[in-house]
Coordinates of C-alpha atoms in Angstrom, one line a residue:
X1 CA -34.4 19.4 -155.9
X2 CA -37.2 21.6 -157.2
X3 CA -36.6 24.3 -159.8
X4 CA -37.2 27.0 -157.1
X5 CA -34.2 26.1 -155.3
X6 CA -32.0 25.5 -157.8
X7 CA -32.5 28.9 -159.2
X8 CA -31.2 30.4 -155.7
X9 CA -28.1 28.0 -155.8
X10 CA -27.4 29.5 -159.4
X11 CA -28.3 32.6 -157.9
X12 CA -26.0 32.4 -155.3
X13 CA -23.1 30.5 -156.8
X14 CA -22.7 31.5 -160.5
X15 CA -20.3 33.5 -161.0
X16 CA -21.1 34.7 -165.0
X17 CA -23.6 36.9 -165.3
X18 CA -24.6 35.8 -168.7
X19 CA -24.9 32.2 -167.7
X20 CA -27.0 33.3 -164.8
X21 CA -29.3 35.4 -166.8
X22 CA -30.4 32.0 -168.3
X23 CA -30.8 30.2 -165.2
X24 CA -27.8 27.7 -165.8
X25 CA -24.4 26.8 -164.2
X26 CA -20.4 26.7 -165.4
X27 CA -18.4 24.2 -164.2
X28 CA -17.0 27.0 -162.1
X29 CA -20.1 28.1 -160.5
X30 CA -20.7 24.3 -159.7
X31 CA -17.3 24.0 -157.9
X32 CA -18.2 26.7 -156.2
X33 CA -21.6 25.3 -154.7
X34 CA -19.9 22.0 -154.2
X35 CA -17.4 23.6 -152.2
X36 CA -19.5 25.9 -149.9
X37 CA -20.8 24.8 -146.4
X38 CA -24.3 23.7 -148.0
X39 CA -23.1 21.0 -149.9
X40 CA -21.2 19.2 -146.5
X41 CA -22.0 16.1 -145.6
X42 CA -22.8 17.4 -142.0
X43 CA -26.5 18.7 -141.8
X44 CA -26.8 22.7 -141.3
X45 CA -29.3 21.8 -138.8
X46 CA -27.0 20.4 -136.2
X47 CA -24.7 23.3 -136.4
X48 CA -27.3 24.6 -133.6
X49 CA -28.7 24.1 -130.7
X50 CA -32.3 22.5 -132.1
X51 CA -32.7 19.8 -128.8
X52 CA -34.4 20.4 -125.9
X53 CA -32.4 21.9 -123.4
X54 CA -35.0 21.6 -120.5
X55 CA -34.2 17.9 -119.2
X56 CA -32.6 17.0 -116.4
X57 CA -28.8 17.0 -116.6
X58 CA -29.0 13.4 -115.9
X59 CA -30.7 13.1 -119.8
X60 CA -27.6 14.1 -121.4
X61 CA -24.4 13.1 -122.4
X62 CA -22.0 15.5 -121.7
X63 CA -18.5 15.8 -123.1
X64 CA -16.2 15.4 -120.4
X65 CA -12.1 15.4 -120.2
X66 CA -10.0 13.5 -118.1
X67 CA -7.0 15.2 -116.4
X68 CA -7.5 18.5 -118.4
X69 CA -4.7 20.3 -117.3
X70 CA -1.8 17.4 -118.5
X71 CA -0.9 17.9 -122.5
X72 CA 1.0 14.8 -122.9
X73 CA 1.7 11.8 -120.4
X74 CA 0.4 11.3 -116.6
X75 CA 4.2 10.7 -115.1
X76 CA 6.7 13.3 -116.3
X77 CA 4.0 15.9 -118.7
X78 CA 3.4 18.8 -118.8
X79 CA 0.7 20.6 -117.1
X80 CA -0.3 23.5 -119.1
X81 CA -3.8 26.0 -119.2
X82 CA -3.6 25.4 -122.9
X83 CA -5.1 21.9 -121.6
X84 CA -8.1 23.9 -120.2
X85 CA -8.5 26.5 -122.9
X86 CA -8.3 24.1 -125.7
X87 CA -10.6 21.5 -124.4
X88 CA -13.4 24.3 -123.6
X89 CA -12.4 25.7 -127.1
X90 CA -13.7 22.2 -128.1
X91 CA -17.3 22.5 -126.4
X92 CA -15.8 20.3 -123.3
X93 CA -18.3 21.1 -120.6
X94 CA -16.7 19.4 -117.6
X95 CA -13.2 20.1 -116.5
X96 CA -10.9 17.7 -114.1
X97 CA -8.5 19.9 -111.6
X98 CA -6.5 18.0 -109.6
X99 CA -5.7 19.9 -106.5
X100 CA -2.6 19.9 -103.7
X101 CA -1.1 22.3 -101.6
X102 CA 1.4 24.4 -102.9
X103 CA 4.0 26.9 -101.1
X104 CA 3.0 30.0 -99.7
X105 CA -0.8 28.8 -99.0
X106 CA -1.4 28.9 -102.6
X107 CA -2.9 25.5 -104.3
X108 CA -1.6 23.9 -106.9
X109 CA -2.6 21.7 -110.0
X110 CA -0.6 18.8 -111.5
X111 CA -0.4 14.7 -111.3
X112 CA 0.0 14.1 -107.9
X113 CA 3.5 11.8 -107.1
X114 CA 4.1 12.5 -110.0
X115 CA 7.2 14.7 -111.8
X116 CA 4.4 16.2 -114.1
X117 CA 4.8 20.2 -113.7
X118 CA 2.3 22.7 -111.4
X119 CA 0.0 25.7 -112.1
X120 CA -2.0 27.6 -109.7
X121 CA -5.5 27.3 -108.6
X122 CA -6.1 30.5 -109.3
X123 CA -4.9 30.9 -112.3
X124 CA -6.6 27.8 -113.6
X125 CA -9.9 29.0 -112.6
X126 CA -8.9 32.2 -114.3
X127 CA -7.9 30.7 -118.0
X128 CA -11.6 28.8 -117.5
X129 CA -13.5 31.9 -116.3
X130 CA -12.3 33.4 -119.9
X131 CA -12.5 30.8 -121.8
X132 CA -15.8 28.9 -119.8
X133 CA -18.9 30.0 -122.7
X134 CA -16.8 30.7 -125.5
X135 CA -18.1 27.8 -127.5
X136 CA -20.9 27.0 -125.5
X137 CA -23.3 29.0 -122.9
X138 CA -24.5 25.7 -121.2
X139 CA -23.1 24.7 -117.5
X140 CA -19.5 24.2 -117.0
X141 CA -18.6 21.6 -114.2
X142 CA -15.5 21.9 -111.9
X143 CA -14.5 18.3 -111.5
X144 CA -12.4 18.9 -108.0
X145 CA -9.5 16.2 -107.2
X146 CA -9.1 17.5 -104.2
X147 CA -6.5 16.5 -101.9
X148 CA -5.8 19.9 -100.0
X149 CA -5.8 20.5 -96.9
X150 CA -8.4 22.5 -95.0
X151 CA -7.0 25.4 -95.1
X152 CA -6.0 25.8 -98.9
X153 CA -9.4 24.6 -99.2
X154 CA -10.7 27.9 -98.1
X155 CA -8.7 29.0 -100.0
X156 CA -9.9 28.0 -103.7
X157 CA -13.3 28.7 -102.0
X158 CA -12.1 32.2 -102.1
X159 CA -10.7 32.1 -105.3
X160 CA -13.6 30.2 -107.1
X161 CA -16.0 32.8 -105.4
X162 CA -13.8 36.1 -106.9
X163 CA -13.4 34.8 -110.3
X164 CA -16.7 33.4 -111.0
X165 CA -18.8 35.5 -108.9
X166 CA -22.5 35.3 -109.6
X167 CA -21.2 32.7 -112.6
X168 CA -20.7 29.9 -109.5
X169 CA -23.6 27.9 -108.5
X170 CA -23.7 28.3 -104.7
X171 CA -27.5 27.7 -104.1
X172 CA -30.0 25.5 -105.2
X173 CA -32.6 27.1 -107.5
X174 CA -35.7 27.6 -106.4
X175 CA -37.4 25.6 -108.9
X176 CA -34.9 22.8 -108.2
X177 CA -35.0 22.2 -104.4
X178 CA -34.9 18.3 -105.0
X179 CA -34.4 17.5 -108.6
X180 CA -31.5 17.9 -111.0
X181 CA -32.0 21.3 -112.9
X182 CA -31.6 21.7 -116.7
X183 CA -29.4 22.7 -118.7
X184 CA -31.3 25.4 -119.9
X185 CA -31.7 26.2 -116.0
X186 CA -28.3 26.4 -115.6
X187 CA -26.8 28.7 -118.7
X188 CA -23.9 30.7 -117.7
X189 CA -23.0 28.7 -114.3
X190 CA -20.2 27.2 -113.4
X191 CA -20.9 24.3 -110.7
X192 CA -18.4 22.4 -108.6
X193 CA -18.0 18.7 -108.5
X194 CA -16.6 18.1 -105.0
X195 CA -17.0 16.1 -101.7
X196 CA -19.7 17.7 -99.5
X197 CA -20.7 17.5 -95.7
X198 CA -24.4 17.8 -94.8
X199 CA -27.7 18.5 -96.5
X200 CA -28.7 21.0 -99.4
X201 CA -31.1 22.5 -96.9
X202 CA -28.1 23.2 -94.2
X203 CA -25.8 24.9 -96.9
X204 CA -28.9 27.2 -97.7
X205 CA -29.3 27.4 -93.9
X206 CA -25.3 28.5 -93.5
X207 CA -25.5 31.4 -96.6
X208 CA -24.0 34.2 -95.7
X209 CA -22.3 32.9 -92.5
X210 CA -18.4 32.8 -91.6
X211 CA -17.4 29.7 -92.7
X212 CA -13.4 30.4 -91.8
X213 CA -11.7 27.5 -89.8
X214 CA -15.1 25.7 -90.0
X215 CA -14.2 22.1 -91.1
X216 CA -15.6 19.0 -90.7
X217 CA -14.7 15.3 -91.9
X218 CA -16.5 13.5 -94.3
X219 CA -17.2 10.2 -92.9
X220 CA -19.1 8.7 -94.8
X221 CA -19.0 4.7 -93.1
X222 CA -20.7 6.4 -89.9
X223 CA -23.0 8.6 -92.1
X224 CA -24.3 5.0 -93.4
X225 CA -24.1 3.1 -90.9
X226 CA -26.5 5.4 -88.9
X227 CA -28.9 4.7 -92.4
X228 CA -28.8 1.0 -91.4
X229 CA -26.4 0.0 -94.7
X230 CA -24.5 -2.8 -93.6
X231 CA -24.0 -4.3 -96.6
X232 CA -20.1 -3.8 -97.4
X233 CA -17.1 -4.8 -95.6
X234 CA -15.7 -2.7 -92.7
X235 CA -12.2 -1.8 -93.5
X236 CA -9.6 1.3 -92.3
X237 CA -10.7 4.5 -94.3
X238 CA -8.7 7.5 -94.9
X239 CA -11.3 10.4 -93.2
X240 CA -10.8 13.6 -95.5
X241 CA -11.2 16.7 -93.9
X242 CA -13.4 19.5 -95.9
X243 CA -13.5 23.0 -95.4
X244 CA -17.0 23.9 -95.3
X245 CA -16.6 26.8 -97.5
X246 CA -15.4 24.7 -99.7
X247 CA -18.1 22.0 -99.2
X248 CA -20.7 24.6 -99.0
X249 CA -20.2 25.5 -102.7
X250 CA -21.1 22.3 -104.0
X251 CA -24.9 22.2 -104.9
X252 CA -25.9 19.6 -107.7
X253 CA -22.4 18.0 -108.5
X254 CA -21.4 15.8 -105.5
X255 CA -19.0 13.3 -105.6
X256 CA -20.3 10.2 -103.9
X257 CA -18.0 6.6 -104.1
X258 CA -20.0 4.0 -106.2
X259 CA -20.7 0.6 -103.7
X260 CA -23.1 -1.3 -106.2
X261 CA -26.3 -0.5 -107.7
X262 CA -28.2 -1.6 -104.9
X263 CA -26.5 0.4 -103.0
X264 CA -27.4 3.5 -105.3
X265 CA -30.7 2.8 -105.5
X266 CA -31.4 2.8 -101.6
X267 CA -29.9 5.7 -100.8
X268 CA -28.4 7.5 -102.8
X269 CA -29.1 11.2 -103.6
X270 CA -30.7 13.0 -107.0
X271 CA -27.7 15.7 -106.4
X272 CA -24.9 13.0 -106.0
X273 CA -23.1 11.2 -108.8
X274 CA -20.2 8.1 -108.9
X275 CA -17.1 8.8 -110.8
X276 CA -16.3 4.8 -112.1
X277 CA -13.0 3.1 -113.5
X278 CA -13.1 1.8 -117.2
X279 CA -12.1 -1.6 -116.3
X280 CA -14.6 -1.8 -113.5
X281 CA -17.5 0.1 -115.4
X282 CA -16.4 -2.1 -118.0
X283 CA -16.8 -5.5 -115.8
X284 CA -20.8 -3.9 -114.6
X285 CA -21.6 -3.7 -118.0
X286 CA -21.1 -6.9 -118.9
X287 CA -22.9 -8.3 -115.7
X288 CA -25.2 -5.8 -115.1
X289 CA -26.3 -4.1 -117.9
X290 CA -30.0 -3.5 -117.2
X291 CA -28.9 -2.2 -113.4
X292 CA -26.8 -0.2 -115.3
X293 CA -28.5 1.7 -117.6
X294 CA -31.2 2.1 -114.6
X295 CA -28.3 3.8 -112.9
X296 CA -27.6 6.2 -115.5
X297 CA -31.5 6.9 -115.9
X298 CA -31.2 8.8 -112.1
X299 CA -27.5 9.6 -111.7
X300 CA -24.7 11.1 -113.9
X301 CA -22.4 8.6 -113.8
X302 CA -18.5 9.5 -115.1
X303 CA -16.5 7.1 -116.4
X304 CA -12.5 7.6 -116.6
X305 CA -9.2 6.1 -118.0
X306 CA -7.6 3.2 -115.6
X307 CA -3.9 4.4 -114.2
X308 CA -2.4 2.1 -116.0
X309 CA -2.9 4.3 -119.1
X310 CA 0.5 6.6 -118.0
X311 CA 0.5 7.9 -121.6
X312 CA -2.6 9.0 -121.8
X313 CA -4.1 6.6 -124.3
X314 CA -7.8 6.6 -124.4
X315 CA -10.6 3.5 -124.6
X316 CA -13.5 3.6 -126.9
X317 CA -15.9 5.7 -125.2
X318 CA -18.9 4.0 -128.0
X319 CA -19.5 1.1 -125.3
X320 CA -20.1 3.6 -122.1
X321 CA -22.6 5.7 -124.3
X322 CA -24.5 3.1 -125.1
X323 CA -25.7 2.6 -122.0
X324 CA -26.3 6.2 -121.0
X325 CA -23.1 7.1 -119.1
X326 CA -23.4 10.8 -119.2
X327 CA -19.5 11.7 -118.4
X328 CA -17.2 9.5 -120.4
X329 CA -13.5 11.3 -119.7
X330 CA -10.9 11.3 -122.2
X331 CA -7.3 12.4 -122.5
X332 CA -8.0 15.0 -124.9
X333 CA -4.4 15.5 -125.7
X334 CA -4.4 12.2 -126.9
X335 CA -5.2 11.7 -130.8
X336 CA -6.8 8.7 -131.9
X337 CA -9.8 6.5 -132.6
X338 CA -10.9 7.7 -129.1
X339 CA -10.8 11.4 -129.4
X340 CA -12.0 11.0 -133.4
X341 CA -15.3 9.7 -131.8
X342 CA -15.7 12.0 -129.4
X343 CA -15.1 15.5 -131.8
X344 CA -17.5 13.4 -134.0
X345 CA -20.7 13.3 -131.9
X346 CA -20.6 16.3 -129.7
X347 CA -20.6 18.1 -133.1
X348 CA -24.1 17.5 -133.3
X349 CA -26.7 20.0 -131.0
X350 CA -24.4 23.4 -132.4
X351 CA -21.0 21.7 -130.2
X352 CA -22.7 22.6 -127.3
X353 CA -21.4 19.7 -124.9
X354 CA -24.5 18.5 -124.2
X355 CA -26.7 15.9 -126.3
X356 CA -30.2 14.8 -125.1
X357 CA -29.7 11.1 -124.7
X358 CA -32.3 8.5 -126.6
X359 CA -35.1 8.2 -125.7
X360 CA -34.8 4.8 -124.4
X361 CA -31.7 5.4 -122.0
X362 CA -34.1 8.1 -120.4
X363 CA -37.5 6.2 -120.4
X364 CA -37.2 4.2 -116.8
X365 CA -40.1 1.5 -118.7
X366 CA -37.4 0.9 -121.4
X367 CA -36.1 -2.2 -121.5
X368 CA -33.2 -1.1 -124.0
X369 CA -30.1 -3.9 -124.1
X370 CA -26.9 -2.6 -126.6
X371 CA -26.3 -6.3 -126.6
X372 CA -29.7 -7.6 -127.6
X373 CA -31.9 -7.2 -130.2
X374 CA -34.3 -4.4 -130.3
X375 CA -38.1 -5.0 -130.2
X376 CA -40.1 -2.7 -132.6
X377 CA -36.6 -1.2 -133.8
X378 CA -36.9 1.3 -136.3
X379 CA -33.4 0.3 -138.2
X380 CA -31.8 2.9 -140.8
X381 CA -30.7 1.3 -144.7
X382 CA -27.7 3.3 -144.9
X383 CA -26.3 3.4 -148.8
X384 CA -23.1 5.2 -149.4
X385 CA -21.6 5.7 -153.0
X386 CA -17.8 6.4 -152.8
X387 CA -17.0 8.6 -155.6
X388 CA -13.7 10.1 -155.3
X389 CA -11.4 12.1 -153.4
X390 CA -10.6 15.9 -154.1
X391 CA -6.3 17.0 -153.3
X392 CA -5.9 13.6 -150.5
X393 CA -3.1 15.3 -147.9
X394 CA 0.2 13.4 -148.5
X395 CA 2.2 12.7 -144.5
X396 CA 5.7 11.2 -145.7
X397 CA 6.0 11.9 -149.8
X398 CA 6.1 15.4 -151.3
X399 CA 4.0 13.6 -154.9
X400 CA 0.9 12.5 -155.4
X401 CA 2.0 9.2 -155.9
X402 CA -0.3 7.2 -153.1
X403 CA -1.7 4.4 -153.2
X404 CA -5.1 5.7 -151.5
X405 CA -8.4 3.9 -150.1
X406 CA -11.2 4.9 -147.9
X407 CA -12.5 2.6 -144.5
X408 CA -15.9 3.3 -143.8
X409 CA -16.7 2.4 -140.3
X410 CA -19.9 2.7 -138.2
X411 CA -19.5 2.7 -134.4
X412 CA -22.9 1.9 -132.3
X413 CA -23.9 -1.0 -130.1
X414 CA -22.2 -4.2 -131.0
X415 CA -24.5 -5.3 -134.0
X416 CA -24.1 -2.0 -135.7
X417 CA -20.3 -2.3 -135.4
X418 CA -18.8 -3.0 -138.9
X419 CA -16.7 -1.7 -141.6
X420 CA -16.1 -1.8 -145.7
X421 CA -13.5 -0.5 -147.6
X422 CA -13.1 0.4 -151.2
X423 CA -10.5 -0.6 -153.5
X424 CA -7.0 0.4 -153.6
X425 CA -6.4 3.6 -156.2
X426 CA -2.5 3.3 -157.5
X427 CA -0.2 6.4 -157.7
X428 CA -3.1 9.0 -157.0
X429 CA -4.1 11.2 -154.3
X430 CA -4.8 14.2 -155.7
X431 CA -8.1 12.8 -158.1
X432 CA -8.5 9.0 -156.8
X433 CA -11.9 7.8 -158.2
X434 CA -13.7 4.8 -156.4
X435 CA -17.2 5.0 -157.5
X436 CA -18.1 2.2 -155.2
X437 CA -21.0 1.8 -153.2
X438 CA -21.7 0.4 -149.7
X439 CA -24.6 -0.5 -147.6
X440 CA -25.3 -1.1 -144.3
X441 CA -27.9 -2.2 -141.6
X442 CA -28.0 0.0 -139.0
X443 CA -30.5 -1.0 -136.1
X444 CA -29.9 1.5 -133.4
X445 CA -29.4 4.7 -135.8
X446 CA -29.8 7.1 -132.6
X447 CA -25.9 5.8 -131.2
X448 CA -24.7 5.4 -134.1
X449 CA -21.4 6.9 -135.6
X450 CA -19.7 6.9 -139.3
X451 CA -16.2 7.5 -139.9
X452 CA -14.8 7.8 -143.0
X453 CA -11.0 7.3 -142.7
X454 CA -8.4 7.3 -145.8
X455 CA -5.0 5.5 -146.0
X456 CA -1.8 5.0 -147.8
X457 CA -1.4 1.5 -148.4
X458 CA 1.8 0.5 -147.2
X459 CA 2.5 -3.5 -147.3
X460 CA 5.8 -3.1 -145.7
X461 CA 4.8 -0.6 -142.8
X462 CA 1.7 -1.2 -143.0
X463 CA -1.1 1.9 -143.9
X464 CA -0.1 5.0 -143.4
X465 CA -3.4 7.5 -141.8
X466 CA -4.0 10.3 -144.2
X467 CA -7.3 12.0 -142.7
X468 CA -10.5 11.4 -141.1
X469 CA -14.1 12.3 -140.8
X470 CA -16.3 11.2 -137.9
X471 CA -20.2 12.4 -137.6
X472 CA -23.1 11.2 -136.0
X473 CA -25.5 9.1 -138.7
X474 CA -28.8 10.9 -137.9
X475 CA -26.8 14.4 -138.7
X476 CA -25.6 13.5 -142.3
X477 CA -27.4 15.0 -145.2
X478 CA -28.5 13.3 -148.0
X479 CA -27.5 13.5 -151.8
X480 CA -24.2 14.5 -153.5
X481 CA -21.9 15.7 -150.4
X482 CA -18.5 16.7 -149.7
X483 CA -16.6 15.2 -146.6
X484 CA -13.7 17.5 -145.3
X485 CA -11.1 15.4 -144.1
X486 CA -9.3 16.6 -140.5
X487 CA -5.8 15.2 -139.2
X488 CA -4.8 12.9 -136.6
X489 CA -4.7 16.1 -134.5
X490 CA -7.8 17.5 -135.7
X491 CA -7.1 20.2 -137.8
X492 CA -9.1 20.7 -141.0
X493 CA -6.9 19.7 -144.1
X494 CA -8.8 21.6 -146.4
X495 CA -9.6 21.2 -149.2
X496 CA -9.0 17.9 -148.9
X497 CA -11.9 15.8 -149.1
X498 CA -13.9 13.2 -150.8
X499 CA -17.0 13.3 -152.7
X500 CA -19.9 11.0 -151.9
X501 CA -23.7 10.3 -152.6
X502 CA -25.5 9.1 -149.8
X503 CA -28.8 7.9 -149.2
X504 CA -30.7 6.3 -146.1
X505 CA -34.5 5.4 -145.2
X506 CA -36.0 4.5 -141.7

């Protein structure tokens, strides 16, 4: 630190005017520096938007929640706009809204056969409208499960067009007649993820037209059959009938079923995208990594929970990053390992939802394997020194009598994937001291993730979770830092926290 800027932390933080005058600190101007946003472990940097915004959306990662409107389980929850509000609160940039008729020609949202409660359409769409660019002014995505009929179709055509107005995305953009736009292009729009019937180029040619009663089915075995694919199985498929309204409004989000990667590369569309199981996206990354990861170089590609998660439990959303799956949907009702990772890394680029992927899950002459070793990798040595822990929240006992330690995980591809923990403190949470220090080998530093978690040891019931911090590793700072310590729910438990040095070189 040069003697420049410590004179503008005493400056800044000294409370005594005397002690000032001679350019020193009191242990009370010292607390206060080590307690204000500056000394965080999370870099001031990527509190903002510093990326570049101007790639096509298939170069990001996007944060993305599964069955927003549900705020416990998928069979008997409750659906709530809180589910909506909250998630966008968070940065979430696309939204899942499953739709069905309702009485009265009015649609309804909830878990279809399911005895999980209903909202309106509209007043869905209305809770997102005020809540859409709160956190973020980047695209919001409408992810549509839409099971309506034609005629309630038209009608959340209708309502999506009053709400959003000039906000929805009903026409290509000029500059983007056959390319994905950016997220920069897109600021302020809200753009549905739907089926569709037809070309880009009929919608424009239909603008402005009556489009009441006009509905057509989406056929889509016919539709590629008369492309000469013959490569899948004929079987009996349920024809869905779309209102073209509806239809119409869907531009650069549409939902296309994923056949295979050979399929996708034939003929698939730049403006269509594949939502994919977990256990099946799971299975293709195993198998097919590099077809993969070519996939997600042209298409977004979203990834969500398998049904039989009815409680909403989450997977580990690390292994569909790391090969560039742009949309990986999560219960965010549901705390956890899961949803730690996820607030973790979309803090990074000023929470704005959207982080520019690495630049080897964008380059198509990358030859990037998370399984394999990486030629001419530039690997970070990452040292941490554990010093102590500052007022450690207590969950079951009303002393400080804890037996506290600290896990310090790192989450990345598979051979970044480890953990250390320190030594067991007796009887003391509010002033544990470790003063331990761990190092580790991190050879993909771009995915990479560190969580620093602290327990209760428990023998009997095993460790009880205290608090947890999750951040990406290329946004930590380096030197003596603070770590704030959040819940299992994600609410800051200030002032706990734990004090650390930390150090890394590429």
């Amino acid at each position: 630190m040069s003697r420049a800027i410590a004179s503008e932390i005493i400056q800044k933080y000294e409370p005594i005017d005397e002690v000032k005058k001679v350019q020193q600190m009191s242990f009370e101007g010292f607390t206060r520096y080590m307690y204000s946003p500056e000394c965080l472990l999370f870099k001031q940097e990527c509190k903002r938007v510093y990326q570049d915004m101007t790639h096509p959306l298939c170069d990001y990662f996007i944060s993305t929640s599964h069955n927003t409107y549900l705020i416990s389980d998928q069979l008997v929850g409750r659906s709530d706009l809180w589910g909506y509000v909250s998630a966008l609160v968070k940065g979430c940039r696309c939204l899942e809204i499953d739709c069905w008729d309702g009485s009265q020609n009015e649609p309804v949202v909830y878990h279809g056969y399911t005895l999980t409660s209903k909202l309106l359409f509209k007043t869905v769409i209305q809770a997102i409208h005020k809540y859409a660019f709160m956190t973020s002014d980047y695209p919001v995505v409408l992810s549509l499960e839409n099971h309506c009929s034609p005629s309630q179709q038209e009608v959340m055509a209708d309502n999506l067009q009053t709400t959003f107005g000039d906000s929805l995305l009903s026409d290509i953009l000029d500059d983007f007649p056959d390319k994905l736009p950016s997220p920069e292009a897109l600021k302020f729009k809200v753009l549905v993820k739907n089926k569709k019937i037809g070309s880009l180029k009929e919608t424009r040619e239909r603008k402005g037209s009556d489009k009441s009663g006009k509905v057509e089915e989406d056929n889509q075995e016919k539709e590629k059959r008369a492309l000469g694919v013959v490569i899948f199985k004929k079987k009996r498929t349920r024809k869905l009938k779309i209102a073209l309204a509806l239809s119409d409004l869907v531009i650069y989000t549409k939902s296309e079923k994923f056949r295979s990667f050979q399929h996708s590369r034939l003929y698939q569309q730049f403006n269509e995208n594949n939502s994919i199981g977990e256990t099946q996206a799971r299975k293709l990354s195993k198998l097919r990594v590099d077809e993969f990861i070519l996939h997600t170089r042209k298409f977004i590609t979203r990834i969500y929970p398998k049904a039989a998660r009815a409680d909403s439990s989450n997977f580990n959303p690390q292994e569909f990053w790391n090969i560039g799956c742009q949309m990986v949907a999560l219960n965010f009702q549901t705390p956890g390992l899961p949803m730690d990772l996820q607030n973790g890394k979309f803090l990074d680029n000023g929470s704005s939802g959207y982080l520019l992927k690495p630049q080897f899950l964008i380059d198509s002459k990358s030859n990037f394997n998370p399984r394999k070793a990486i030629e001419d990798s530039d690997p970070v040595t990452l040292t941490i020194r554990l010093i102590s822990g500052i007022q450690l929240p207590l969950n079951n006992s009303s002393s400080n009598k804890a037996d506290t330690l600290v896990i310090i995980e790192v989450f990345g591809v598979p051979n970044d994937q480890m953990k250390q923990q320190t030594r067991v403190i007796k009887k003391n949470a509010f002033s544990p001291r470790w003063n331990e220090t761990f190092t580790f080998i991190i050879r993909v530093p771009e995915l990479a993730l560190i969580r620093f978690v602290v327990e209760n040891q428990s023998l009997i019931t095993g460790n009880e979770f205290l608090g947890q911090y999750t951040l990406p590793l290329l946004c930590m700072n380096k030197g003596y830092r603070r770590v704030p310590l959040f819940s299992k729910m994600g609410e800051n438990l200030e002032p706990a926290s734990l004090f650390v040095y930390v150090w890394y070189v590429r």
